[in-house]
Amino acid sequence: MKFLYISLLIFLLPINMFAQWEWQNPKPQGNDILDIQSVSENVGFACGRHGTVVKTTSGGSEWSLLQFPRRMDLIKVHFVFETIGWVAGKQDSSVFLHKTTDAGINWIEQINHDADLISIFFINESLGWISLDSSLLRTHDGGNTWVQQTVLQVPISDIIFTDSTNGWVTGRDWVSGGSKVYYTSDGGETWQFTSIDLRMIDKIEFFDSSVGWLMGRNEGPNFYSSQVFKSIDGGQTWQQQLVYEGWEYYHTFTDMEFSSQMFGWVISVCGLEFRTTNGGAEWEEMDLIPHLTQVSAIDNSTLWGAGEYGVHYSSLDGGVTWHRKNVGEIVRETTELFVLNENICFTGGEEALLKTINGGDTWDKIDVDIGLSDFTINSIWFADSLNGWIGGSGGLFMTVDGGYNWINQVDNITRINDIYFVNNTSGWFVSESKFYHTNDAGNSWFFQTDQSQIAVLMTLQFTSPDSGWAGGFDGLIHTTDRGNTWSTINPNGLNINISAIHFIDQQKGWIVGGYNESHILKTTDGGMSWANQIHPNILFAQPKSVYFPDSENGWVIGSAESYGFVFHTSNGGLIWEEVDFPTDHALYQVGFANQQLGWILGDGGRILNTTTGGISFIEEIELKQPSNFYLTQNYPNPFNPVTKIKFEIPGQARNDNTLVTLKVYDLLGREIATLVNEEKPAGEYEVEFNAVNLPSGIYFYRIQAGSYINTKKMVLL
């Protein structure tokens, strides 16, 4: 037998810190749930994106958010008791396994390994298996130590054991293009396999040594086919039972669950449910449950479900009807946030508003009925709690009752991108490259000017009745005569796409924007000159919004490859620091009512709130040493010219210091730079690599710390 030693310098991760940003919509949280497990009729756990772990002790009626030590995607949850369980996750090019023995209050890191795939299964609190790509490992002490049992011919996608001897694993056969099901009857010492004509097997379930099901899929160009197979001979042969196929991605199964050999359920990516009550001989297509992707069965009647946007459902009739259990509203295309005061705020999206009158404790959905079948809100402005305007893909509309009813104010305008009032009477809105103005509190509007040098105007702000700024595709423009004429501004000679403008007075302001290259620019002289404040980590991101509650503290939020980011400055933008934020979904708007009370708006109506100014301090937290060596993927990547590399050094048994070298090599293996070459005590470190004088291309960075060696690739543009 081949043995693989996995270093497990176990430590208790500190997670008792004060929150800076908390979820307001939905609650308890809005990250996508990727796995769910019912442990008993009352207790269950679910895990998901960005280090999300939630728990119920009320039979699925209420769910609470648990603290987890790493911001990684958690893809598997497995509990053997109400207090003892594991979650498996992935971050960058590494996979992780964490264990809890106190029902999720604290977590122990047990695995930190370079791999692409990970799956877990435990029979009891001691005996379990884990897969790391093609390697299968076994533990007899609850995950403290692991022994490699075998290396299979396929990367392993799922594991299940019915007892200590009978088990199955699945994986994709890259040679044949199909998949394989492996079976063992001696606890994993030896394996036999059967080939299945599926490109990928995502899940396998067995109830005894004979009867089981698997769920998988075939994919082609614009074609998806999800299928369920059943075996009655321990996995030696398989019969197809259910096929769901078509030309759209929603023909993809995301979960399968059986409560007995008769009752089973399959969920698709769009929330479509299939149910069998006769062991899969027949499958009934049920109703579409919005955003449902995962399901767990207590018995033949009681089900818990979860999925996108952190939704939670329960069913008491075997999946015939479902009841939503988490609080909050989901509104697609929510890109606009308006903060009126400490109590009243609005967000807008696809044919709906979200409104709060209590500082965000609750958000109510208001369906905007304006007689249009396709209306998305791009801008919101309220003069007070009753009188306001929305603009979007269908024109400009006004309310006098706080947003519950709307009337059209302008004709023959198909799209409005922003609205701004400088006082109670004077306001503007922009449509394409055109400006429209009101001087009677919005009762009437007239065309003012067409500034065709900006292809599409996206944002505007006036600092006085005379002076204003507007930006959009291809640049920034400025007016000093109430919007009658505008001059083109090219800050630092840059001709960039402007996504947001924020002035705190007539002299001091910021603009953010860019597409392939991002920019944060600041002026302190009313736009006469601009200083570039870009942070290296924001270089390949897309800033969407900027807000300064005061002259020193500011926020920039946005997205990078569909992942959200939040940056904060406490010195007027000289230094920007990335904030550890509760979600990595795309973010669109940030706004504050005062220096302490603020909101950030994300995709789908995700809303997070701070009452501490967004920055708080950790008090009386004992610093813990890392448990294992760890080298992160550089960020940003690709980069130009600066990137950052983080690594972790664990505490050593005999020597508190470790000799660490971190070097950069080119594609031919030539040493380019030495970033670290010294003894380091246990801890977390970050180094900066500046490639300003190097040609574009592929480079490698290699760390050696004691016996630990790891190499990663990075791309210089």
PDB file of C-alpha atoms in Angstrom, residues 329 496 639:
ATOM      1  CA  GLU A 329     -36.623  40.063  -2.101  1.00  0.00           C
ATOM      2  CA  ILE A 496     -11.811  56.772 -20.542  1.00  0.00           C
ATOM      3  CA  PHE A 639      -1.131  42.059 -14.192  1.00  0.00           C
TER       4      PHE A 639
END
